[in-house]
Coordinates of C-alpha atoms in Angstrom, one line a residue:
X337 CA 0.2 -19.0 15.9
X338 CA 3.6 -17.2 14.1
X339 CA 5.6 -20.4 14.4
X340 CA 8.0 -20.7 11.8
X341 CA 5.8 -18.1 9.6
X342 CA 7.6 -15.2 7.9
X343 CA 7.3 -13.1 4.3
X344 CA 10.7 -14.8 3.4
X345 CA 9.2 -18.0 3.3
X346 CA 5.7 -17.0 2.3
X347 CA 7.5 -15.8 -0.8
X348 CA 9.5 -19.2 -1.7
X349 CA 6.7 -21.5 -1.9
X350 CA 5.4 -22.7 -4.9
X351 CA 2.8 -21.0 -7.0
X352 CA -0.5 -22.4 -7.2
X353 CA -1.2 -24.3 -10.8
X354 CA -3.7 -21.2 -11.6
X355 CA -0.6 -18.7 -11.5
X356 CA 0.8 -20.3 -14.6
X357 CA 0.6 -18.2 -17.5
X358 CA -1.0 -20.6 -19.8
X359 CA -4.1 -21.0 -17.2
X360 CA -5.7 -17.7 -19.0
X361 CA -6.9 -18.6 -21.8
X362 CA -7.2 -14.7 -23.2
X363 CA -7.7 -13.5 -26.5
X364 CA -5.6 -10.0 -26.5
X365 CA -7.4 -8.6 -29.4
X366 CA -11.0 -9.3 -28.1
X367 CA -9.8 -8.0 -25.1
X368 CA -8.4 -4.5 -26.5
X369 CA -11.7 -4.6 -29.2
X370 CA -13.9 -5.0 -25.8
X371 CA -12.5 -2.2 -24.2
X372 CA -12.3 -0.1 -27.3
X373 CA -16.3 -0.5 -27.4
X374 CA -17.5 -0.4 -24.0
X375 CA -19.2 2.8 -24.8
X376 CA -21.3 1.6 -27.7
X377 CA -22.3 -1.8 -26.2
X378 CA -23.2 0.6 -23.0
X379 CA -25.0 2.6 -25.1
X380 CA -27.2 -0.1 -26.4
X381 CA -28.5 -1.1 -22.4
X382 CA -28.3 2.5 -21.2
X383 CA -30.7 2.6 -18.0
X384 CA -31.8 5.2 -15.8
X385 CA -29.4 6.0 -12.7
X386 CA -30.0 7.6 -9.9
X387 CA -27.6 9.3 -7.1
X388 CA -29.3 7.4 -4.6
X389 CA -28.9 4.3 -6.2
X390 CA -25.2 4.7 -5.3
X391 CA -23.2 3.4 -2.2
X392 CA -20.0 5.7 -2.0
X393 CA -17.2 3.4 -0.1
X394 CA -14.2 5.8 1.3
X395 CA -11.7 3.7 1.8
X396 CA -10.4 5.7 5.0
X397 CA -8.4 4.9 8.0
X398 CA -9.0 5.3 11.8
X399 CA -5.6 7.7 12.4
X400 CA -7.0 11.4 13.2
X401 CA -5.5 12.9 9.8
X402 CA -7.1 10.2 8.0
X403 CA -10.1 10.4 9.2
X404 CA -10.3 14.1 8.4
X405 CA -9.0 13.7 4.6
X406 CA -12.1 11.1 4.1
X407 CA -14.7 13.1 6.1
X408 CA -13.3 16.3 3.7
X409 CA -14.1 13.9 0.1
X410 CA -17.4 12.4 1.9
X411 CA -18.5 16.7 2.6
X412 CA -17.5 17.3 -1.1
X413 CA -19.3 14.7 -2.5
X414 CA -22.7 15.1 -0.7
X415 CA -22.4 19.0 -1.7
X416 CA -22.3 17.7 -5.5
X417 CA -25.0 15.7 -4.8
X418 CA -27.5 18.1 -3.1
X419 CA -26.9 20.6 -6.9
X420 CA -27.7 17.1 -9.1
X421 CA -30.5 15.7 -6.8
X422 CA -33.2 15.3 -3.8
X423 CA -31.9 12.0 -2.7
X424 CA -28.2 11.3 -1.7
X425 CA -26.3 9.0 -1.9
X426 CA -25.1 6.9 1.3
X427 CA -21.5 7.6 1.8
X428 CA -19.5 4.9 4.0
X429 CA -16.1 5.4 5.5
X430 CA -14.7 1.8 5.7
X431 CA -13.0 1.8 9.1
X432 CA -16.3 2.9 10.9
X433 CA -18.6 -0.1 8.5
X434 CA -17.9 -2.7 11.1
X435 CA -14.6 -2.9 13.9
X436 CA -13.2 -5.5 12.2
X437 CA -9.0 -5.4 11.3
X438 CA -9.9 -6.7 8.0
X439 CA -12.3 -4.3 7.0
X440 CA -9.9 -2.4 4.7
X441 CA -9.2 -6.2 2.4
X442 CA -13.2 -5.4 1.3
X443 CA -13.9 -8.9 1.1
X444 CA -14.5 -9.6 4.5
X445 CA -17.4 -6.5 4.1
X446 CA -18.8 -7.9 1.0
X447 CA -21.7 -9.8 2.2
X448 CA -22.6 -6.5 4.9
X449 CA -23.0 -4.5 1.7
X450 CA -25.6 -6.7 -0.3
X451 CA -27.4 -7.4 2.8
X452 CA -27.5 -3.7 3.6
X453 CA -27.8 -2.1 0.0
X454 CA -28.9 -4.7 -2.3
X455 CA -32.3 -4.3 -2.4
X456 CA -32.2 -0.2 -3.2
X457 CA -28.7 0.2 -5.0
X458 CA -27.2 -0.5 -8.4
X459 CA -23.6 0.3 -7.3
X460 CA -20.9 0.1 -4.9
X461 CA -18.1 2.9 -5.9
X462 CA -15.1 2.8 -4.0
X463 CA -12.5 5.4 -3.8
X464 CA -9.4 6.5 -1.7
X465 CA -9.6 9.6 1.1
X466 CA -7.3 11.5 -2.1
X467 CA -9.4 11.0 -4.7
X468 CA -11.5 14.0 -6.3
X469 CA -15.3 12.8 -7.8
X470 CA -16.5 14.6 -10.6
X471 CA -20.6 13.6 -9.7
X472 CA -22.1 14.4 -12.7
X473 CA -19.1 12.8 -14.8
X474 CA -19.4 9.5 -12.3
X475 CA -23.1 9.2 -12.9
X476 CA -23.0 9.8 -16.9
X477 CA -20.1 7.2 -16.5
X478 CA -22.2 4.3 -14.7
X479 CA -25.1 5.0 -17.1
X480 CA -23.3 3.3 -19.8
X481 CA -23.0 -0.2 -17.9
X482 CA -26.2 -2.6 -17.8
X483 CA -26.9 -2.5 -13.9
X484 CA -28.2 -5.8 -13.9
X485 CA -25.2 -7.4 -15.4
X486 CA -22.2 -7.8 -13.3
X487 CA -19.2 -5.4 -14.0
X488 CA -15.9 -4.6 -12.1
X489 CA -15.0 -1.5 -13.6
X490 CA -12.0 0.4 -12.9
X491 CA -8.4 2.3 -13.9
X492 CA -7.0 -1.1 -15.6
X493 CA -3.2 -1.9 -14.0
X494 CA -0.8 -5.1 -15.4
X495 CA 2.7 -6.2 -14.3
X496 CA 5.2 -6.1 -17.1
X497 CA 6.5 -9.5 -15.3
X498 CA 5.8 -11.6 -12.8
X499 CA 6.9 -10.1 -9.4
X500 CA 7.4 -11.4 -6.1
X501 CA 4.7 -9.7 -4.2
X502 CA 2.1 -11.0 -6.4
X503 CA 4.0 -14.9 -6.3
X504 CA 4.7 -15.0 -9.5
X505 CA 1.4 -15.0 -10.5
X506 CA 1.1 -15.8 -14.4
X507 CA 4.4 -16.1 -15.0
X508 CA 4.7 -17.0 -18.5
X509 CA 2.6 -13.6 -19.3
X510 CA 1.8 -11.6 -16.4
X511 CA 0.4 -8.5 -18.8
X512 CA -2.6 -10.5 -19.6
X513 CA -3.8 -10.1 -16.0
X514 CA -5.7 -6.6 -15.2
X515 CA -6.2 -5.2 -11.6
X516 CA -7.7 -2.3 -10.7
X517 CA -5.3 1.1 -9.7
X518 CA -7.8 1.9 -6.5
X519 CA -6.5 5.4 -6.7
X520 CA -8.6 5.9 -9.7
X521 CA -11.4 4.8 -8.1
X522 CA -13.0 1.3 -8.7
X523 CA -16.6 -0.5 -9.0
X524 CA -19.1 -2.9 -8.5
X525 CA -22.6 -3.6 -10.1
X526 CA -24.5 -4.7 -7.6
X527 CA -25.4 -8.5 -9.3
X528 CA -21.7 -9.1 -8.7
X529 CA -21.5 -7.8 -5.5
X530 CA -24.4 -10.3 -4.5
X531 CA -22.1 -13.1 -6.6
X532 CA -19.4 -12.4 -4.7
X533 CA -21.7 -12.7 -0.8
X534 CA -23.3 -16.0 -2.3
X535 CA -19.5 -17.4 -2.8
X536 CA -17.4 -15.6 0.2
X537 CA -20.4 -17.2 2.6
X538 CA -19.5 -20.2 1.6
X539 CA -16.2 -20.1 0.2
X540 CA -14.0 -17.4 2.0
X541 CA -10.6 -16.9 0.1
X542 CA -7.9 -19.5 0.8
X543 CA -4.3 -17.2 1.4
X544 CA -3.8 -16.1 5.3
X545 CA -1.8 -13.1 3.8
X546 CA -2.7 -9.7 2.6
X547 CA -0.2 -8.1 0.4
X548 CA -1.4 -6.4 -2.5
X549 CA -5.1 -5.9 -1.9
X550 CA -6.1 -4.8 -5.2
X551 CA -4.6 -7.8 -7.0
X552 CA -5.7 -10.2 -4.8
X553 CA -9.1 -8.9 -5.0
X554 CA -9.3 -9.0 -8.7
X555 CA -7.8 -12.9 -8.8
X556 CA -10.4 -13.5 -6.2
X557 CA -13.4 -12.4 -8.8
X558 CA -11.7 -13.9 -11.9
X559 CA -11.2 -17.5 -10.1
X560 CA -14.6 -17.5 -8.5
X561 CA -17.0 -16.0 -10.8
X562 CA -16.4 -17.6 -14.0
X563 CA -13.6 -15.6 -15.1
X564 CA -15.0 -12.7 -14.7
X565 CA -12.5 -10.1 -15.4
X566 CA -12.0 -5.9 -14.9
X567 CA -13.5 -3.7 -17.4
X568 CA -11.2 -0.6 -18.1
X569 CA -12.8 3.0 -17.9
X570 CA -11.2 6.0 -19.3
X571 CA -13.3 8.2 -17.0
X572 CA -11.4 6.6 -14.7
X573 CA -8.2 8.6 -13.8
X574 CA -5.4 9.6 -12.0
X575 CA -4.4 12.1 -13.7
X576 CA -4.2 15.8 -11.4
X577 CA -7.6 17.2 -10.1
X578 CA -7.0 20.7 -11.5
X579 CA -5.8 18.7 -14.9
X580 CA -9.0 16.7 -14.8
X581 CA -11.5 19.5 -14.7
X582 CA -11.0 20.3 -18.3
X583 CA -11.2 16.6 -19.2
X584 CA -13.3 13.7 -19.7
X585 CA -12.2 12.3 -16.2
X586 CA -14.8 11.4 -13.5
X587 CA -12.2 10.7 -11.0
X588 CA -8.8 12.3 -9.9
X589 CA -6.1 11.9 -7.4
X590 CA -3.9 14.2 -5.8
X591 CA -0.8 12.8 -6.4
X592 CA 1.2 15.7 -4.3
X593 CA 3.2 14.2 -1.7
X594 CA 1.3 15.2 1.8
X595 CA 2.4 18.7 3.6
X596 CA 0.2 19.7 6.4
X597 CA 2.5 22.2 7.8
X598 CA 6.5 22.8 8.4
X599 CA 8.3 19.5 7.5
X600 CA 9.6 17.1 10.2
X601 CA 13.1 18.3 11.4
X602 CA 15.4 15.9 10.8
X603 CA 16.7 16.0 14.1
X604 CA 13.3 15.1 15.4
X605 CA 13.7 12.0 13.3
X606 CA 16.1 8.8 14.5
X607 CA 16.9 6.2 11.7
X608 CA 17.9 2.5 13.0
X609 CA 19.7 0.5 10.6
X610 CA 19.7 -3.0 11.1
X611 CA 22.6 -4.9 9.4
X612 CA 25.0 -8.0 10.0
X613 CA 28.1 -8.5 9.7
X614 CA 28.1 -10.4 6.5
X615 CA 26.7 -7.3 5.0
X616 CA 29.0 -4.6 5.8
X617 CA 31.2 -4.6 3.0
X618 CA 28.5 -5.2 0.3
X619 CA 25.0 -3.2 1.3
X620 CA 26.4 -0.1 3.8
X621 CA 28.5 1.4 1.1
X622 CA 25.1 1.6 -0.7
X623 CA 23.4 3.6 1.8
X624 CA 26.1 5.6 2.8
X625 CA 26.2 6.6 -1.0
X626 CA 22.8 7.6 -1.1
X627 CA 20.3 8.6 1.6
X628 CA 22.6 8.3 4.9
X629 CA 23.8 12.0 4.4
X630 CA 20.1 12.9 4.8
X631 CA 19.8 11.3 7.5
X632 CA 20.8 14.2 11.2
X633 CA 20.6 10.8 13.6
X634 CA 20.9 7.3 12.2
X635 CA 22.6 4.3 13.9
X636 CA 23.8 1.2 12.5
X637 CA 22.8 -1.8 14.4
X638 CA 24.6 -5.1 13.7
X639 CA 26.3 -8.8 15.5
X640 CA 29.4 -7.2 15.3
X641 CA 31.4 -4.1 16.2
X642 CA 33.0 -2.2 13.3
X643 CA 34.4 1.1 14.6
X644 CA 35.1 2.0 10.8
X645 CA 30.8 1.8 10.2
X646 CA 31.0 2.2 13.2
X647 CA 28.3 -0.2 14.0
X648 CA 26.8 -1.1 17.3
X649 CA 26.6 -4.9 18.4
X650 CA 23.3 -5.2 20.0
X651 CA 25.0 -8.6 21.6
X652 CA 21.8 -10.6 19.6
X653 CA 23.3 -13.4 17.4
X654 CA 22.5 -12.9 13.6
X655 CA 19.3 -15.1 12.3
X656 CA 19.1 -15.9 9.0
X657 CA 15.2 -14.1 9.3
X658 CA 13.0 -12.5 11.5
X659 CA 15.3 -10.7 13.1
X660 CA 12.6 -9.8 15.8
X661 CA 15.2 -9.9 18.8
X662 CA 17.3 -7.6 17.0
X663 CA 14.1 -5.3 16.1
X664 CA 12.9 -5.3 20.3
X665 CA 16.5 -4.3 21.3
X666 CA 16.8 -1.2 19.1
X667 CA 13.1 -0.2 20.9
X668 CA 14.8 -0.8 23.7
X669 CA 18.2 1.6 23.2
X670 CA 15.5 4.5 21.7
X671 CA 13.1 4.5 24.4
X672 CA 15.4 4.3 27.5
X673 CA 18.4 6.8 25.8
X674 CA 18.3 9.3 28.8
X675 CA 19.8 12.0 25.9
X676 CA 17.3 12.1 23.3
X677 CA 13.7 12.9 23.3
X678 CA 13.3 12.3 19.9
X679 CA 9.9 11.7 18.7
X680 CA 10.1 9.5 15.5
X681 CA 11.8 6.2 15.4
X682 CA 12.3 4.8 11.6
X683 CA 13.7 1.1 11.3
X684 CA 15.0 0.1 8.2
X685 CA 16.7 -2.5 6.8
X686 CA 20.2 -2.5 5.7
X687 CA 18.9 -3.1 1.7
X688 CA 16.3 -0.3 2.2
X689 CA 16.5 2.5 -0.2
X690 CA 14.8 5.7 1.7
X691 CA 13.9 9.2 1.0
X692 CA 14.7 11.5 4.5
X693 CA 13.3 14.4 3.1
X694 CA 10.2 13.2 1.4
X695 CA 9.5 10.9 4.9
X696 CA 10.2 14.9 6.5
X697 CA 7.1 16.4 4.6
X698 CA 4.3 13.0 5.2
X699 CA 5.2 13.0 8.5
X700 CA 4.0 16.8 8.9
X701 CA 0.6 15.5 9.0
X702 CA 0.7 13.1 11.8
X703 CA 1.1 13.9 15.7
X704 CA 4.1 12.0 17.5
X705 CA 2.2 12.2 20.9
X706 CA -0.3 10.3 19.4
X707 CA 0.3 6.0 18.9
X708 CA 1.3 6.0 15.3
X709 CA 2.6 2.6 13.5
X710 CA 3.1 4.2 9.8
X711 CA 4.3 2.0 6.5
X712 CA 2.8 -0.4 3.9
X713 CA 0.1 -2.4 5.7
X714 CA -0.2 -6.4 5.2
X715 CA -2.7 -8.4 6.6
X716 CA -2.3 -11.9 8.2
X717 CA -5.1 -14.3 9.4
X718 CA -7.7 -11.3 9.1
X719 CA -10.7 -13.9 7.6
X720 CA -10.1 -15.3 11.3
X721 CA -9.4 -13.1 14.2
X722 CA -6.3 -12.0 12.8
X723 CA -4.1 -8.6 12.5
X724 CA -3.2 -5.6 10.5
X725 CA 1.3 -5.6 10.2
X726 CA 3.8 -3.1 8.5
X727 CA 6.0 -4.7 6.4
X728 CA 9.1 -4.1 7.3
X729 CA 11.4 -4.1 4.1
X730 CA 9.9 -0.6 3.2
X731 CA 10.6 1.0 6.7
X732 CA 8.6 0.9 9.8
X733 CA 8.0 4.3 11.4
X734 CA 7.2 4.4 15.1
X735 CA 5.9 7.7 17.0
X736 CA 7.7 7.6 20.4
X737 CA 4.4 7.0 22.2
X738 CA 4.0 3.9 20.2
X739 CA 7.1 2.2 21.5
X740 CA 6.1 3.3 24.9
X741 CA 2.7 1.6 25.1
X742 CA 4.5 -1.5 22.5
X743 CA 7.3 -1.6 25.6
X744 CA 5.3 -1.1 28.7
X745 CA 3.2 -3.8 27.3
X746 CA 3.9 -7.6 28.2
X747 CA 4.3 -8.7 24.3
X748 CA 8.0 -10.0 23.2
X749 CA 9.3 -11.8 20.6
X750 CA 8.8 -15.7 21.2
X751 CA 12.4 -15.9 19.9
X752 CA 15.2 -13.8 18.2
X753 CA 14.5 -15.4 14.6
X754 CA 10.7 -14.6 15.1
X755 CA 9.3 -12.0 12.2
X756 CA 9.4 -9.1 13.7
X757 CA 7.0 -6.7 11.5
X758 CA 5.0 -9.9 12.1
X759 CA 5.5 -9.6 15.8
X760 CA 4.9 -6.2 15.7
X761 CA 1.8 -6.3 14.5
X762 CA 0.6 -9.0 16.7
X763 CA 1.4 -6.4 19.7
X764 CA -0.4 -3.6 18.5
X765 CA -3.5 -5.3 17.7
X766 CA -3.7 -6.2 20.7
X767 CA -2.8 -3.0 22.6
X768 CA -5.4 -1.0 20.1
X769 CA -3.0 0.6 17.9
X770 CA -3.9 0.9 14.5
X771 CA -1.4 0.6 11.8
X772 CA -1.6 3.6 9.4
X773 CA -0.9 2.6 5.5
X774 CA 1.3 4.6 3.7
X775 CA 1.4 3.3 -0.3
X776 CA 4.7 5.5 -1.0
X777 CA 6.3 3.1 1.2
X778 CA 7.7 -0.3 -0.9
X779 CA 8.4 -3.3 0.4
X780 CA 10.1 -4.5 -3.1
X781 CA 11.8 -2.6 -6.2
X782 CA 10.7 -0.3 -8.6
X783 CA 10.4 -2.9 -11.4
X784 CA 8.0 -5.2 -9.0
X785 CA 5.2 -2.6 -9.8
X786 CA 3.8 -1.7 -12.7
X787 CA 5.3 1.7 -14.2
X788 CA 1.4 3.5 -14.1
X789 CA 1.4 3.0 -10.7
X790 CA 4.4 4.9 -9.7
X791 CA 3.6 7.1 -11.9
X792 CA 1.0 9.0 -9.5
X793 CA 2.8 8.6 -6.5
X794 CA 6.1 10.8 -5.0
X795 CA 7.8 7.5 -3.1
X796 CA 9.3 6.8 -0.1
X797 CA 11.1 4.1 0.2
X798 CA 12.1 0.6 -1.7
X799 CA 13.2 -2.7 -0.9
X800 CA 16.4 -4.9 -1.9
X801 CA 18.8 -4.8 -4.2
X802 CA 18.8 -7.9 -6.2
X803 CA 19.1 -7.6 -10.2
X804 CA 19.2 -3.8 -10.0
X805 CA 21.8 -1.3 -9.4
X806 CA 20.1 0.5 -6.2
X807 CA 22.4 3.4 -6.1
X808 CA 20.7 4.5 -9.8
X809 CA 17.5 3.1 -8.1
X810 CA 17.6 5.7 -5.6
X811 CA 18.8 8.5 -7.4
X812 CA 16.2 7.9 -10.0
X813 CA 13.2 7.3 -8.0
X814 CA 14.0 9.2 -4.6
X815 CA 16.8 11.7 -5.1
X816 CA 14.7 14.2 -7.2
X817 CA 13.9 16.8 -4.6
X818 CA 17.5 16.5 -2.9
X819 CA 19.5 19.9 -2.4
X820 CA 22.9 17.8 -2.8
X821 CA 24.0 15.9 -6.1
X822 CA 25.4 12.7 -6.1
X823 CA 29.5 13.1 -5.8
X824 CA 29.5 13.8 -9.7
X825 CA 30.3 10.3 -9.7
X826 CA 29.4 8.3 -13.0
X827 CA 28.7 5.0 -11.3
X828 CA 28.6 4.5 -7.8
X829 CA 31.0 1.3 -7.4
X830 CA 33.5 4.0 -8.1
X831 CA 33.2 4.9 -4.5
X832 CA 34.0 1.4 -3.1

């Protein structure tokens, strides 16, 4: 099913007509006067709402400290709702809706909701396991849209240009394209919702990959129901919960990175570096200019044996991609080295930019005896029987009782140039193990997202170094909370 499939290639085909820029035919200044005046045209159709008329979706995952960060918003929300009114809400946790892999992409759940819930509810609100809910703000908001119109309301996001992980899409203008920032919160009127069953019955969506799921859900509305396109809130925020209590917000997010108790030692924490010998010279100087020092035990993994590195030569001939031969034999070398116990295993490529002490801290709040598969999630084939993957450009962190089960397992690569995140991915759906999303981990640069993004999140990791100079990249975006300064050097090809 994987023959000949990898991101590399996904990412060089050609853009569908619709992604050219001139496809959208938008008026900018009827768009800003719409948005400007949502609140009086709301105004002039306000209805009644009621709690119970709304279906609360977490959007949780199945990984113990995930589950316990969406059961803690679901208990906070219900406590808001028994002070406002009699009848609840209904509060759904997406991974437990229906055991499907694709659950989390929403679409596949769509027509379950307005089967369930269309008869009694107006709304479907969904939010993320760190968002804060200011009830009473949430309900005044929703008050002010027609419920028996169709809206898609949300925290409005744009690229300031066309980026690989959305294809290019409108490339000629990319800012006139609005997607929702799903830590804000997003929603649904519930005459959309029902739209959007009729059409996915009949007319699931086209691409076999998940990459940015709220882009691709937004295109998926805009192309299939008449244009329809995202309605910005202001209520709708990001800002800081504590922040947002004195303010008009009805939503927050905790943009803090995750602590759940003493950081990660970094000698509980193996890095593998996978390289090649036609990169030595140009993409290991970067890394050992900015995160490897960070790093208590990293390996560089390559075709070729350079004691000056030094590098190890895996004896695995160098593919052009994939790389999944390379990927199996460095799960190899950590689970069978008879001198370390160490419980995390973190592969990276050799063009990944990486924060060791931020990646300390997240990984405080997951247990390494339990089967953990922890990155930025993509989805292949999951309209069809398909599976959940970690990209591996951002960095693909393995608890040492996932390689054990991955290992003891019968899955392999079906050849060394195979993808491996792909491959990966493949195995662990089928051994039960649940990849874990992380969004602080990037599988492309900073500029490939849009700056109000990143502006609520404390990242991880990014991805390539093409058209950028990475060494500022990482010392802008991932150096911050580093006890050591970079060399005093004014530009880092002064170290090469």
């Amino acid at each position: 099913m994987l023959g000949g499939i990898c991101l590399t290639a996904l990412f060089l085909l050609s853009c569908p007509a619709y992604f050219a820029g001139n496809a959208v035919a938008h008026d900018s200044k009827e768009e800003t006067q719409s948005s400007q005046n949502y609140d009086k045209r709301g105004s002039q159709s306000q209805t009644s709402l009621e709690l119970g008329e709304i279906v609360f979706v977490i959007q949780s995952q199945s990984n113990s400290f995930h589950k316990k960060r969406a059961q803690a918003l679901k208990e906070n929300i219900l406590k808001q709702a028994a002070e406002i009114s009699k009848k609840l809400p209904r509060m759904l946790l997406i991974h437990e809706i229906v055991r499907n892999e694709g659950a989390w992409t929403i679409l596949p759940v769509i027509p379950h909701f307005a089967d369930t819930y269309g008869k009694n509810s107006s709304w479907i609100f969904f939010c993320e396991e760190e968002a804060t809910v200011r009830l009473r703000k949430l309900l005044e908001t929703l008050e002010r849209f027609d419920k028996s119109k169709n809206w898609f309301l949300g925290k409005a996001l744009h690229d300031e240009e066309s980026t690989i992980i959305h294809h290019y899409a409108f490339a000629e203008n990319p800012s006139v394209f609005k997607y929702p920032d799903f830590a804000a919160g997003w929603a649904l009127s519930m005459p959309l919702l029902k739209r959007l069953a009729n059409i996915l019955i009949n007319d699931p969506p086209s691409s076999d990959f998940t990459i940015d799921l709220k882009h691709e859900i937004a295109l998926f509305i805009w192309q299939k129901v008449d244009g329809q396109k995202l309605t910005s809130v202001p209520e709708f925020c990001t800002d800081n919960p504590i922040s947002s209590m004195t303010s008009d917000c009805a939503t927050a997010f905790n943009n803090s990175l995750p602590l759940c108790a003493n950081p990660v030692r970094k000698k509980d924490i193996f890095v593998a570096i996978k390289t090649c010998k036609r990169f030595h010279k140009d993409r290991i100087p970067v890394v050992k200019l900015t995160w490897e020092k960070q790093a208590a035990h990293f390996q560089y993994y390559s075709d070729f044996a350079d004691d000056t590195i030094p590098t190890i030569d895996l004896g695995i001939p160098n593919v052009e991609r994939g790389h999944c031969g390379k990927t199996f034999a460095i799960l190899e070398r950590f689970l069978n080295d008879s001198t370390s116990q160490t419980p995390w295993l973190v592969i990276v490529d050799d063009d990944t930019l990486i924060s060791i002490s931020r990646l300390q801290k997240l990984l405080s709040c997951y247990d390494p005896k339990e089967p953990v598969f922890l990155g930025e999630r993509y989805g292949y084939g999951l309209g069809s029987g398909g599976y959940n993957y970690i990209t591996g450009g951002g960095g693909m962190v393995f608890s040492r009782e996932t390689v054990r089960r991955l290992l003891t397992s019968k899955c392999r690569c079906y050849s060394n140039d195979a993808p491996d995140d792909m491959v990966l991915g493949m195995c662990s759906s089928g051994l039960g193990i649940s990849v874990t999303h992380s969004p602080l981990f990037h599988q492309a640069r900073p500029t490939d997202y849009p700056k109000d993004y990143l502006a609520h999140q404390v990242p991880i990791s990014f991805h390539k170094h093409w058209n950028s100079d990475p060494v500022k990249v990482y010392y802008t975006w991932l150096a911050q909370d580093e006890k050591e300064p970079h060399n005093g050097k004014k530009h880092w090809k002064e170290d090469l």
